């Protein structure tokens, strides 16, 4: 959970202005919402004036008919008030919710456009919380806070104006009390926020400890640590209780003080009012209207001080979202990019490429690789040698620091993204599946594919029997991240997905972990079908893949140290021979 | 019909539980309720004082009468503030204290529940008991004092109004049920939608998580727009849910102003005419308007309270069910003290079946002499791990018995039994704590030297020392990342630090690669020497270390003897080993 509370909001005005610029297409709804809210407030403020009329011209004048007329007018006003208030509630929420739909989409599409460098720099938890916790704190403001803020603010201003119009001297006295209330509210909000930040932090620890206690319960019991665990938990839990009580103390003084100030305001009103009614300079009706207005002063101010919290979190969430929006897209389509000309051959040339994530630490230097159409090249090397980075550069997840990579003679950076990706596919180490059905996963890269297309590919890859053996076949739900299937089975799905995309070039990052023998055989068969007739670059982790390649390139510390067929390298390169020995030992 | 009866019954038991919990905090609750009553009394007094000013000063044209009444009013205001402070502070204290205490009980209880309970109960479910259910409970407890006072206030105020003037009083009192019903209805409908909303928000967050963790796939197929479509779809349904809530708000919220205003209109019309008729004074009329104003918020809160009550009662009964479930494995009533011994284990006609009746072990008899080691071999599902779990009583045998140095393990206290039997699990679980604390889980009293020598024995000392903070390095979910082999060795050290009579290694080396396996082999050889050891294993290299092998098939003991002998005499044994070996690679 991101704690919006401790994020300092700089330049709230500028933030709000920028947020407002994102509200395209909402101009009329916003105007409408403002107008109905204004009307609702005015109608509400008329009520006590009607009562004043009823008291002064009806009750004080012993005129029953006027009393009934005043009551009738009030009822009429209330009917109007009901509908405009409802309209105001609804329309402000409509604006807020529509705005959020747009915001979610704008932020997420920007996030997806960002380069892989951004994704590897930023923790995925942080990215997720931008789209969830942060937007949700805006949601809270949009659905409830905005209308509260608007209507309460208008009410306070309106009541102040009404009081001043009815009797400005008495109004001034009341404003004095209200000023104290405002000051008290500001102090209270500050204290309450601090206290609740603490509560939030400590409940986080309580829940983490609780979860650990549950997932580790077998170990706890095996070593009879039940009571130790319980007392550790008890301590953390007690600290949460203490934080809660600190928060309770912070808010326990506020409401009594507000209640007392309300009585003070009444006393002031009554003191001045009653004296003036007696000396004839004020009517009883005015006094009663004044007392009724007082309530509408206090509750809105309490409400506003609550909304202030929501507003603060909303603004700090906005600031974080704008950070994402301001992020540069390092890998983007160049202006004037052109489509890869047909027919695609799939020849790749890496020419004098150097690369560093961080300028001080070069990852690759002087890389020259030529892969001709239909060739299979294996890249081998130790963990950290830079071999995976070569694959990522070929996919243009990053652009080289210097040098150039071409596909069919065209610089990758000059090609339109869509035409380049149509020609190439990366198969990452672990078969990643999206929640949904198998069909959706197979056709992920080719949404137009029919079931026949899918089955044909599955047959060619030799995995149609497996899918047919599943009770729901293509409709099988793979569950979150494909957890319905084993690692090997997920890999098979990923291979089929690539096959359906039908790229000319395949970049395969081989899985490091071992599969069970049966699946291993299936994966090999599927891979053979997939790679045949296509250019392929395999980041190899096992002997068999190197043996099968047309050519092997060995990378060490970011440079190519050997190149040739497997047999040539076994004879000619000590480093390669050593690597092969490690592989062989692993097999034994 | 039946359903609503069941609901009513749940509500009743839930309420009883709430009261039971409450009874543990009687004095705090009473102070809070006292504060609430003081507050309530002043709520009744203040509007009355407003009326008297109008009558005794304004109508009587007596300026001097104003000040004493205003003075009383200020005092009443101060007392009211005190009442609110008492009510709130002790109300919070009551609810937070109860929440913390119940949470401790839940945690301690979960820790004591046996393996079969945890096998069938998800972490999420248990977390919900101790977080969302408990919050629901706390919320209602914190509202209890004010609700009691509110109910009293409605009665008293209605009574006062009716005493002042029956016609006007009854008219004005109509506001009470009207507001209660409206706010109750509103709260229960909004709560329903907010559950929908929560579910939809979490569906959206799944799309986001998936897009980010699968970003390589998304980007390499250029499917950003597809992921965006999925997100927009989820955002639209969130919008629908939010707007349903907005609709409820739009319908109900204005009523919270309109209903009291209608009360005021009634007072104006009826009260005005009564004043003209001379039945009441103008001051009494003014106090009526004031009474209506002060009741609005309490009425809204009370309506909310009753709307949430069923939900809290349900939460309370879920918590109660958890706390009332007794652990299936517990200490014997009169534990027998286990004397010193060589660590001989004897299984006598042991059978074990799952609660659903699936038999796992059938009539297994086996004696493992003290100080020797046994490898348990069999295909997945043969029951070999079950034997390992029966000895420390993670589960109890369905039939037969297990003896440790001649004593039935069910007669020994769990504390003593488990302190003599150490288990190293396949899934290495480390706590978010320092390495030394993780090893001390095995023996809280172990000295630094004992911890180190256990780590040396488990071949963990060197890599622990190489870490930035050595033994004080924090590991686990929120700490440094250890490799599978390193985690395995830390948990091995944890298993041997107390120098147990029996050591059980439950498939502890299956998840490490060949290089680490070789390192652990050496550690294993050391920890096993001179100690009764049971080891669930696949690899020939591991089996070469043990004195005997128990070969299990379909829940029965097929053969028991040295690895070489079994290899020679039992073809099926060789077959099983070969299959297991190839899978593990």
Coordinates of N, CA and C in Angstrom, one line a residue, chain A residues 44 51 55 59 64 67 74-75 78 81-82 86 89-90 93-94 97-98 101 104-105 108-109 112-114 116 119 127-128 131-132 139 143-144 206-207 210-226 229 233-234 237-238 240-241 244-245 248-249 251-252 255-256 259-260 263 266-267 270-271 274 277-278 288 291 295 392 395 397 421 425-426 428 432 434-435 443-445 480-481 497-498 517 586, chain B residues 50 57-58 61 66 70 73-74 77-78 81 84-85 88-89 92-93 96-97 100 103-104 107 111-113 115 118-119 126-127 130 201 204-206 208-224 226-228 230-232 236 239 242-243 246 249-251 253-255 257-258 261-262 264-265 268 272 275-277 285-286 290 293 394 415 418 422-423 429 431-432 441-442 494 498 582-583 585:
Chain A
X44 N -31.6 26.0 -0.4 CA -31.5 25.6 0.9 C -31.5 26.8 1.9
X51 N -39.2 30.8 7.3 CA -39.6 30.7 8.7 C -39.7 32.0 9.4
X55 N -42.9 33.5 11.3 CA -42.9 33.9 12.7 C -43.4 35.4 12.8
X59 N -47.1 34.4 13.2 CA -47.3 34.1 14.6 C -47.3 35.4 15.4
X64 N -53.1 33.5 11.3 CA -53.0 32.0 11.0 C -52.8 31.8 9.5
X67 N -49.3 32.1 8.5 CA -48.5 30.9 8.9 C -48.7 29.8 7.9
X74 N -42.7 26.9 2.2 CA -41.6 26.1 2.6 C -41.6 24.7 2.0
X75 N -42.8 24.1 2.0 CA -43.0 22.7 1.5 C -42.6 22.8 0.0
X78 N -39.0 22.9 -0.4 CA -38.3 21.6 -0.1 C -38.4 20.6 -1.2
X81 N -35.9 21.7 -3.5 CA -34.6 21.4 -2.9 C -34.3 20.0 -3.1
X82 N -35.2 19.1 -2.9 CA -34.9 17.6 -3.0 C -34.4 17.3 -4.4
X86 N -30.5 16.3 -5.3 CA -30.3 15.0 -5.8 C -29.5 15.1 -7.2
X89 N -25.9 16.0 -6.4 CA -25.2 14.8 -6.0 C -24.8 13.9 -7.1
X90 N -25.8 13.7 -8.0 CA -25.6 12.8 -9.1 C -24.6 13.3 -10.1
X93 N -20.9 13.4 -9.0 CA -20.4 12.1 -9.1 C -20.1 11.7 -10.5
X94 N -21.1 12.0 -11.4 CA -20.9 11.6 -12.8 C -19.6 12.2 -13.4
X97 N -16.6 10.4 -11.8 CA -16.4 9.0 -12.2 C -16.0 8.9 -13.7
X98 N -16.6 9.8 -14.5 CA -16.2 9.8 -15.9 C -14.7 10.2 -16.1
X101 N -12.5 7.3 -15.3 CA -12.4 6.4 -16.4 C -11.4 6.8 -17.4
X104 N -7.7 6.7 -15.8 CA -7.2 5.3 -15.8 C -6.6 5.0 -17.1
X105 N -7.4 5.3 -18.2 CA -7.0 4.9 -19.5 C -5.8 5.7 -20.0
X108 N -2.7 4.4 -17.9 CA -2.2 3.1 -18.3 C -1.7 3.0 -19.7
X109 N -2.3 3.7 -20.6 CA -1.7 3.6 -22.0 C -0.3 4.3 -22.0
X112 N 2.0 1.6 -20.5 CA 2.3 0.5 -21.4 C 3.3 1.0 -22.5
X113 N 3.3 2.3 -22.9 CA 4.1 2.7 -23.9 C 5.6 2.9 -23.5
X114 N 5.8 3.0 -22.1 CA 7.1 3.2 -21.6 C 8.0 2.0 -22.0
X116 N 11.2 -0.8 -21.8 CA 11.5 -1.8 -20.8 C 12.4 -1.3 -19.7
X119 N 10.5 -0.3 -16.9 CA 9.9 -1.4 -16.1 C 11.0 -2.1 -15.3
X127 N 4.4 0.3 -9.6 CA 3.6 0.6 -10.8 C 2.2 0.2 -10.6
X128 N 2.0 -1.0 -10.0 CA 0.6 -1.4 -9.7 C -0.1 -0.4 -8.8
X131 N -1.7 2.5 -10.5 CA -3.0 2.2 -11.1 C -4.1 1.8 -10.1
X132 N -3.7 1.5 -8.9 CA -4.7 1.0 -8.0 C -4.9 1.9 -6.8
X139 N -10.5 8.2 -6.5 CA -11.9 7.7 -6.6 C -12.7 8.1 -5.4
X143 N -16.0 10.3 -5.8 CA -17.3 9.8 -5.5 C -18.0 10.5 -4.4
X144 N -17.2 11.0 -3.4 CA -17.9 11.5 -2.2 C -17.3 12.9 -1.9
X206 N 1.2 -5.5 11.6 CA 0.3 -6.5 12.2 C -0.1 -7.5 11.2
X207 N -0.6 -7.0 10.0 CA -1.0 -8.0 9.0 C 0.1 -8.8 8.4
X210 N 0.9 -11.4 10.9 CA -0.2 -12.4 11.0 C 0.0 -13.4 9.8
X211 N 0.2 -12.8 8.6 CA 0.3 -13.6 7.4 C 1.5 -14.6 7.6
X212 N 2.6 -14.1 8.1 CA 3.8 -14.9 8.3 C 3.5 -16.0 9.3
X213 N 2.8 -15.7 10.3 CA 2.4 -16.7 11.3 C 1.5 -17.8 10.7
X214 N 0.7 -17.4 9.7 CA -0.2 -18.4 9.1 C 0.6 -19.3 8.2
X215 N 1.4 -18.6 7.3 CA 2.1 -19.4 6.3 C 3.2 -20.2 6.9
X216 N 3.8 -19.8 8.0 CA 4.9 -20.5 8.6 C 4.4 -21.4 9.8
X217 N 3.1 -21.7 9.9 CA 2.6 -22.3 11.0 C 3.2 -23.7 11.2
X218 N 3.5 -24.4 10.1 CA 4.0 -25.8 10.2 C 5.4 -25.8 10.9
X219 N 6.2 -24.8 10.5 CA 7.5 -24.7 11.1 C 7.4 -24.3 12.6
X220 N 6.5 -23.4 12.8 CA 6.2 -23.0 14.2 C 5.9 -24.2 15.1
X221 N 5.0 -25.0 14.6 CA 4.6 -26.1 15.4 C 5.7 -27.2 15.5
X222 N 6.4 -27.4 14.4 CA 7.5 -28.4 14.4 C 8.5 -28.1 15.5
X223 N 8.7 -26.8 15.7 CA 9.7 -26.4 16.7 C 9.0 -25.9 18.0
X224 N 7.8 -26.2 18.2 CA 7.0 -25.7 19.3 C 7.2 -24.2 19.7
X225 N 7.1 -23.4 18.7 CA 7.3 -22.0 18.9 C 6.0 -21.2 19.0
X226 N 4.9 -22.0 19.3 CA 3.6 -21.3 19.3 C 3.5 -20.1 20.2
X229 N 5.8 -17.2 19.2 CA 5.2 -16.5 18.1 C 4.0 -15.6 18.6
X233 N 3.7 -11.6 18.3 CA 2.5 -11.0 17.6 C 1.9 -10.1 18.6
X234 N 1.7 -10.5 19.8 CA 1.1 -9.7 20.8 C 1.7 -8.3 21.0
X237 N 0.9 -6.2 17.9 CA -0.5 -5.9 18.0 C -0.7 -4.8 19.0
X238 N 0.0 -4.9 20.1 CA -0.1 -3.9 21.2 C 0.3 -2.5 20.7
X240 N 0.1 -1.4 17.7 CA -1.0 -0.9 16.9 C -2.1 -0.4 17.7
X241 N -2.4 -1.1 18.8 CA -3.4 -0.6 19.8 C -3.0 0.8 20.3
X244 N -3.6 3.4 17.8 CA -5.0 3.7 17.8 C -5.4 4.6 18.9
X245 N -4.9 4.3 20.1 CA -5.3 5.2 21.2 C -4.7 6.6 21.1
X248 N -7.1 8.2 18.9 CA -8.3 8.4 19.7 C -8.2 9.7 20.5
X249 N -7.0 9.8 21.1 CA -6.8 11.1 21.9 C -6.8 12.3 21.0
X251 N -8.5 12.7 18.3 CA -9.8 13.2 17.8 C -10.8 13.3 19.0
X252 N -10.5 12.8 20.1 CA -11.4 12.9 21.2 C -11.6 14.3 21.7
X255 N -14.2 17.0 18.8 CA -15.6 17.1 18.7 C -16.2 17.8 20.0
X256 N -15.7 17.5 21.2 CA -16.2 18.3 22.3 C -16.0 19.8 22.2
X259 N -18.5 21.1 19.8 CA -19.8 21.2 20.4 C -19.9 22.4 21.3
X260 N -18.8 22.6 22.0 CA -18.8 23.7 23.0 C -18.9 25.0 22.2
X263 N -22.3 25.9 21.2 CA -23.0 26.5 22.3 C -22.6 28.0 22.5
X266 N -24.2 30.1 20.0 CA -25.6 30.3 20.3 C -25.8 31.4 21.4
X267 N -24.9 31.2 22.4 CA -24.9 32.2 23.5 C -24.7 33.6 23.0
X270 N -27.8 34.6 21.0 CA -28.9 34.9 21.9 C -28.7 36.2 22.7
X271 N -27.5 36.4 23.2 CA -27.2 37.5 24.0 C -27.4 38.8 23.2
X274 N -31.4 38.7 21.7 CA -32.5 38.9 22.7 C -32.5 40.4 23.1
X277 N -34.0 42.3 20.2 CA -35.4 42.0 20.1 C -36.2 42.9 21.1
X278 N -35.6 42.9 22.4 CA -36.3 43.6 23.4 C -36.3 45.1 23.1
X288 N -34.7 33.6 15.3 CA -34.9 32.1 15.1 C -34.1 31.8 13.8
X291 N -30.5 31.4 14.4 CA -30.2 30.2 15.1 C -30.2 29.0 14.2
X295 N -26.5 26.3 12.6 CA -26.2 24.9 12.4 C -25.6 24.6 11.1
X392 N 17.4 -8.8 -25.9 CA 16.5 -7.6 -25.7 C 16.8 -6.5 -26.7
X395 N 15.1 -7.2 -29.9 CA 13.6 -7.0 -29.8 C 13.3 -5.5 -29.6
X397 N 13.9 -3.7 -27.0 CA 13.4 -3.3 -25.7 C 14.2 -2.1 -25.2
X421 N 7.3 -5.7 -35.1 CA 6.8 -6.8 -34.2 C 6.0 -7.9 -34.9
X425 N 9.3 -12.3 -32.8 CA 8.7 -12.6 -31.6 C 9.7 -13.0 -30.6
X426 N 9.5 -12.6 -29.3 CA 10.4 -13.1 -28.3 C 9.7 -14.1 -27.4
X428 N 10.0 -15.5 -23.9 CA 10.8 -15.3 -22.6 C 11.0 -16.7 -21.9
X432 N 4.8 -17.1 -19.9 CA 3.8 -16.2 -19.2 C 2.5 -16.3 -19.8
X434 N -1.7 -15.2 -19.7 CA -2.7 -14.3 -19.2 C -3.9 -15.0 -18.7
X435 N -4.5 -14.5 -17.6 CA -5.7 -15.1 -17.1 C -6.7 -15.1 -18.2
X443 N -4.3 -17.2 -29.2 CA -4.5 -16.2 -30.2 C -4.1 -14.8 -29.7
X444 N -3.3 -14.8 -28.6 CA -3.0 -13.5 -28.1 C -2.4 -12.5 -29.1
X445 N -1.5 -13.0 -29.9 CA -0.9 -12.2 -30.9 C -1.6 -12.1 -32.2
X480 N -4.9 -17.4 -13.0 CA -3.9 -16.4 -12.8 C -2.5 -16.9 -13.2
X481 N -1.9 -16.1 -14.1 CA -0.5 -16.5 -14.5 C -0.4 -17.9 -15.0
X497 N 1.6 -20.0 -29.0 CA 1.2 -18.6 -29.2 C 2.1 -17.9 -30.2
X498 N 3.4 -18.2 -30.1 CA 4.4 -17.6 -31.0 C 4.2 -18.1 -32.4
X517 N 10.8 -35.2 -17.7 CA 11.2 -35.8 -19.0 C 10.1 -35.8 -20.1
X586 N 26.0 -31.5 -15.0 CA 24.6 -31.3 -14.6 C 23.7 -32.4 -15.1
Chain B
X50 N -32.9 27.8 25.4 CA -33.2 28.8 24.3 C -34.6 29.3 24.4
X57 N -37.2 36.5 28.9 CA -36.5 37.8 28.6 C -37.2 38.5 27.5
X58 N -37.3 37.9 26.3 CA -37.8 38.6 25.2 C -39.3 39.0 25.4
X61 N -39.9 41.2 28.1 CA -39.1 42.4 28.0 C -38.2 42.7 29.2
X66 N -31.7 37.7 30.7 CA -31.0 37.0 29.6 C -29.7 36.4 30.2
X70 N -28.1 32.5 29.9 CA -26.9 32.3 29.1 C -25.8 31.7 29.8
X73 N -26.4 28.2 30.2 CA -26.2 27.6 28.9 C -24.7 27.3 28.6
X74 N -23.8 28.2 29.0 CA -22.4 28.0 28.8 C -21.9 26.8 29.6
X77 N -23.1 23.7 28.1 CA -22.2 23.5 26.9 C -20.9 22.8 27.3
X78 N -20.3 23.3 28.5 CA -19.1 22.7 28.9 C -19.3 21.2 29.4
X81 N -19.6 19.0 26.5 CA -18.3 18.7 25.9 C -17.6 17.6 26.6
X84 N -19.2 14.3 25.7 CA -18.8 13.9 24.4 C -17.4 13.3 24.5
X85 N -16.5 14.0 25.2 CA -15.1 13.5 25.3 C -15.1 12.1 26.0
X88 N -16.6 9.5 23.6 CA -15.7 9.1 22.4 C -14.5 8.4 22.8
X89 N -13.8 8.9 23.8 CA -12.5 8.4 24.2 C -12.7 6.9 24.7
X92 N -13.8 4.5 22.0 CA -12.6 4.1 21.1 C -11.8 3.0 21.9
X93 N -11.6 3.4 23.2 CA -10.7 2.5 24.0 C -11.4 1.1 24.1
X96 N -11.0 -0.6 20.5 CA -9.6 -0.9 20.2 C -9.1 -2.0 21.1
X97 N -9.4 -1.9 22.4 CA -8.9 -2.9 23.3 C -9.5 -4.3 22.9
X100 N -7.9 -5.6 19.8 CA -6.5 -6.1 20.0 C -6.5 -7.5 20.7
X103 N -7.8 -10.2 18.5 CA -6.8 -10.5 17.4 C -5.7 -11.4 18.0
X104 N -5.3 -11.1 19.2 CA -4.3 -11.9 19.9 C -4.8 -13.4 20.1
X107 N -4.8 -15.2 16.8 CA -3.5 -15.6 16.3 C -3.0 -16.8 17.1
X111 N -2.2 -20.6 15.7 CA -0.9 -21.2 15.9 C -1.1 -22.7 16.5
X112 N -2.1 -22.9 17.2 CA -2.3 -24.2 17.9 C -3.1 -25.2 17.0
X113 N -3.7 -24.7 15.9 CA -4.5 -25.6 15.1 C -3.6 -26.6 14.4
X115 N -2.2 -29.5 11.7 CA -1.9 -29.5 10.2 C -3.2 -29.7 9.4
X118 N -5.0 -26.5 8.8 CA -4.3 -25.6 7.8 C -4.3 -26.2 6.4
X119 N -4.4 -27.5 6.3 CA -4.4 -28.1 4.9 C -5.7 -27.7 4.2
X126 N -8.2 -17.1 6.9 CA -7.8 -16.8 8.2 C -7.4 -15.3 8.4
X127 N -6.8 -14.7 7.3 CA -6.5 -13.3 7.4 C -7.8 -12.5 7.5
X130 N -9.1 -12.2 11.0 CA -8.3 -11.3 11.9 C -8.2 -9.9 11.4
X201 N -12.7 -3.4 -8.3 CA -11.4 -2.8 -8.2 C -10.3 -3.8 -8.2
X204 N -9.7 -5.1 -11.6 CA -8.8 -4.2 -12.4 C -7.4 -4.3 -12.0
X205 N -7.2 -4.5 -10.7 CA -5.8 -4.5 -10.3 C -5.1 -5.8 -10.8
X206 N -5.9 -6.9 -11.0 CA -5.3 -8.1 -11.6 C -4.9 -7.8 -13.0
X208 N -3.9 -5.0 -14.2 CA -2.6 -4.2 -14.1 C -1.4 -5.1 -13.8
X209 N -1.6 -5.9 -12.7 CA -0.5 -6.7 -12.3 C 0.0 -7.6 -13.4
X210 N -1.0 -8.2 -14.1 CA -0.7 -9.1 -15.2 C 0.0 -8.4 -16.3
X211 N -0.4 -7.2 -16.6 CA 0.2 -6.5 -17.7 C 1.6 -6.2 -17.4
X212 N 1.9 -5.8 -16.1 CA 3.2 -5.4 -15.8 C 4.1 -6.6 -15.6
X213 N 3.7 -7.7 -15.0 CA 4.6 -8.8 -14.9 C 4.8 -9.5 -16.3
X214 N 3.8 -9.4 -17.2 CA 4.0 -10.0 -18.5 C 4.4 -9.0 -19.5
X215 N 5.0 -7.9 -19.1 CA 5.2 -6.8 -20.0 C 6.1 -7.2 -21.2
X216 N 7.0 -8.2 -21.0 CA 7.9 -8.6 -22.1 C 7.0 -9.2 -23.2
X217 N 6.1 -10.0 -22.8 CA 5.2 -10.7 -23.8 C 4.3 -9.6 -24.5
X218 N 3.8 -8.7 -23.7 CA 2.9 -7.7 -24.2 C 3.7 -6.9 -25.3
X219 N 4.9 -6.5 -24.9 CA 5.7 -5.7 -25.8 C 6.2 -6.5 -27.0
X220 N 6.5 -7.7 -26.8 CA 7.1 -8.4 -27.9 C 6.1 -8.8 -29.0
X221 N 4.8 -8.8 -28.6 CA 3.8 -9.0 -29.6 C 3.0 -7.7 -29.9
X222 N 3.5 -6.6 -29.3 CA 2.9 -5.3 -29.6 C 1.4 -5.2 -29.2
X223 N 1.1 -5.9 -28.1 CA -0.3 -5.9 -27.7 C -0.7 -4.9 -26.6
X224 N 0.0 -3.8 -26.6 CA -0.4 -2.8 -25.6 C -1.8 -2.4 -25.6
X226 N -4.3 -4.1 -26.6 CA -5.2 -5.1 -26.1 C -5.3 -5.1 -24.6
X227 N -4.1 -4.9 -23.9 CA -4.1 -4.8 -22.5 C -4.9 -3.5 -22.0
X228 N -4.8 -2.5 -22.8 CA -5.5 -1.2 -22.5 C -7.0 -1.4 -22.6
X230 N -8.5 -4.2 -22.1 CA -9.0 -5.0 -20.9 C -9.2 -4.1 -19.7
X231 N -8.2 -3.2 -19.6 CA -8.3 -2.3 -18.4 C -9.5 -1.4 -18.6
X232 N -9.7 -0.8 -19.8 CA -10.9 0.1 -20.0 C -12.2 -0.6 -19.7
X236 N -14.8 0.6 -16.9 CA -16.2 0.9 -17.2 C -17.1 0.2 -16.1
X239 N -17.0 2.1 -13.1 CA -17.8 3.3 -13.2 C -19.3 2.9 -13.0
X242 N -19.8 2.5 -9.3 CA -19.7 3.8 -8.6 C -21.0 4.6 -8.8
X243 N -21.5 4.6 -10.1 CA -22.6 5.4 -10.4 C -23.9 4.8 -9.7
X246 N -23.7 6.3 -6.5 CA -24.0 7.8 -6.6 C -25.5 7.9 -6.7
X249 N -26.9 7.7 -3.3 CA -26.6 8.9 -2.6 C -27.5 10.0 -3.0
X250 N -27.7 10.1 -4.3 CA -28.6 11.2 -4.8 C -30.0 11.1 -4.3
X251 N -30.5 9.8 -4.2 CA -31.8 9.6 -3.8 C -32.0 9.8 -2.3
X253 N -29.5 11.1 0.2 CA -28.8 12.1 1.0 C -29.7 13.4 1.2
X254 N -30.3 13.8 0.1 CA -31.1 15.0 0.3 C -32.2 14.9 1.3
X255 N -32.7 13.6 1.5 CA -33.7 13.4 2.5 C -33.3 13.7 3.9
X257 N -31.8 16.2 4.8 CA -32.1 17.6 5.0 C -33.6 17.8 5.0
X258 N -34.2 17.1 4.0 CA -35.6 17.4 3.7 C -36.5 17.0 4.9
X261 N -36.4 19.3 7.7 CA -37.0 20.6 7.3 C -38.5 20.4 7.3
X262 N -39.0 19.2 6.9 CA -40.4 19.0 6.9 C -40.9 19.1 8.4
X264 N -39.6 20.9 10.6 CA -39.7 22.3 11.0 C -41.0 23.0 10.4
X265 N -41.3 22.6 9.2 CA -42.5 23.1 8.6 C -43.7 22.8 9.4
X268 N -43.8 24.8 12.3 CA -44.2 26.2 12.0 C -45.7 26.3 11.8
X272 N -47.2 27.2 15.1 CA -47.6 28.6 14.9 C -49.0 28.9 15.3
X275 N -49.5 28.7 19.0 CA -49.1 29.9 19.6 C -50.1 31.0 19.5
X276 N -50.7 31.1 18.3 CA -51.7 32.1 18.1 C -52.9 31.8 19.0
X277 N -53.2 30.5 19.1 CA -54.3 30.1 20.0 C -54.0 30.2 21.5
X285 N -42.2 27.3 21.2 CA -42.1 27.1 19.8 C -40.7 27.1 19.3
X286 N -39.9 28.0 19.8 CA -38.5 28.1 19.4 C -37.7 26.9 19.8
X290 N -35.3 24.0 17.8 CA -34.0 23.6 18.2 C -33.9 22.1 18.4
X293 N -33.4 20.3 15.2 CA -32.0 20.4 14.7 C -31.0 19.5 15.3
X394 N 2.3 -34.4 13.6 CA 1.6 -33.4 12.8 C 0.2 -33.9 12.5
X415 N 5.1 -30.6 23.5 CA 6.3 -29.8 23.7 C 7.6 -30.7 23.8
X418 N 8.1 -32.8 20.4 CA 8.6 -32.0 19.2 C 10.0 -31.4 19.5
X422 N 13.2 -33.2 15.3 CA 13.3 -32.0 14.4 C 12.9 -32.3 13.0
X423 N 12.2 -31.5 12.4 CA 11.8 -31.7 11.0 C 12.3 -30.6 10.1
X429 N 10.8 -22.5 4.9 CA 10.1 -21.3 5.3 C 11.0 -20.5 6.3
X431 N 11.5 -16.9 8.5 CA 10.7 -15.8 9.0 C 11.5 -14.5 8.6
X432 N 10.7 -13.4 8.5 CA 11.3 -12.1 8.2 C 12.1 -11.7 9.5
X441 N 14.9 -20.3 16.1 CA 13.5 -20.9 16.1 C 13.6 -22.4 16.5
X442 N 14.7 -23.0 16.1 CA 14.9 -24.4 16.5 C 15.2 -24.6 18.0
X494 N 18.6 -24.8 11.5 CA 17.6 -24.7 12.4 C 17.1 -26.0 13.0
X498 N 19.2 -27.7 18.1 CA 18.8 -28.2 19.4 C 19.3 -29.6 19.7
X582 N 15.3 -39.6 -13.1 CA 15.3 -38.9 -14.4 C 14.5 -37.6 -14.3
X583 N 13.4 -37.6 -13.5 CA 12.6 -36.4 -13.4 C 13.4 -35.3 -12.7
X585 N 16.5 -35.1 -12.6 CA 17.6 -34.7 -13.5 C 18.9 -34.7 -12.7

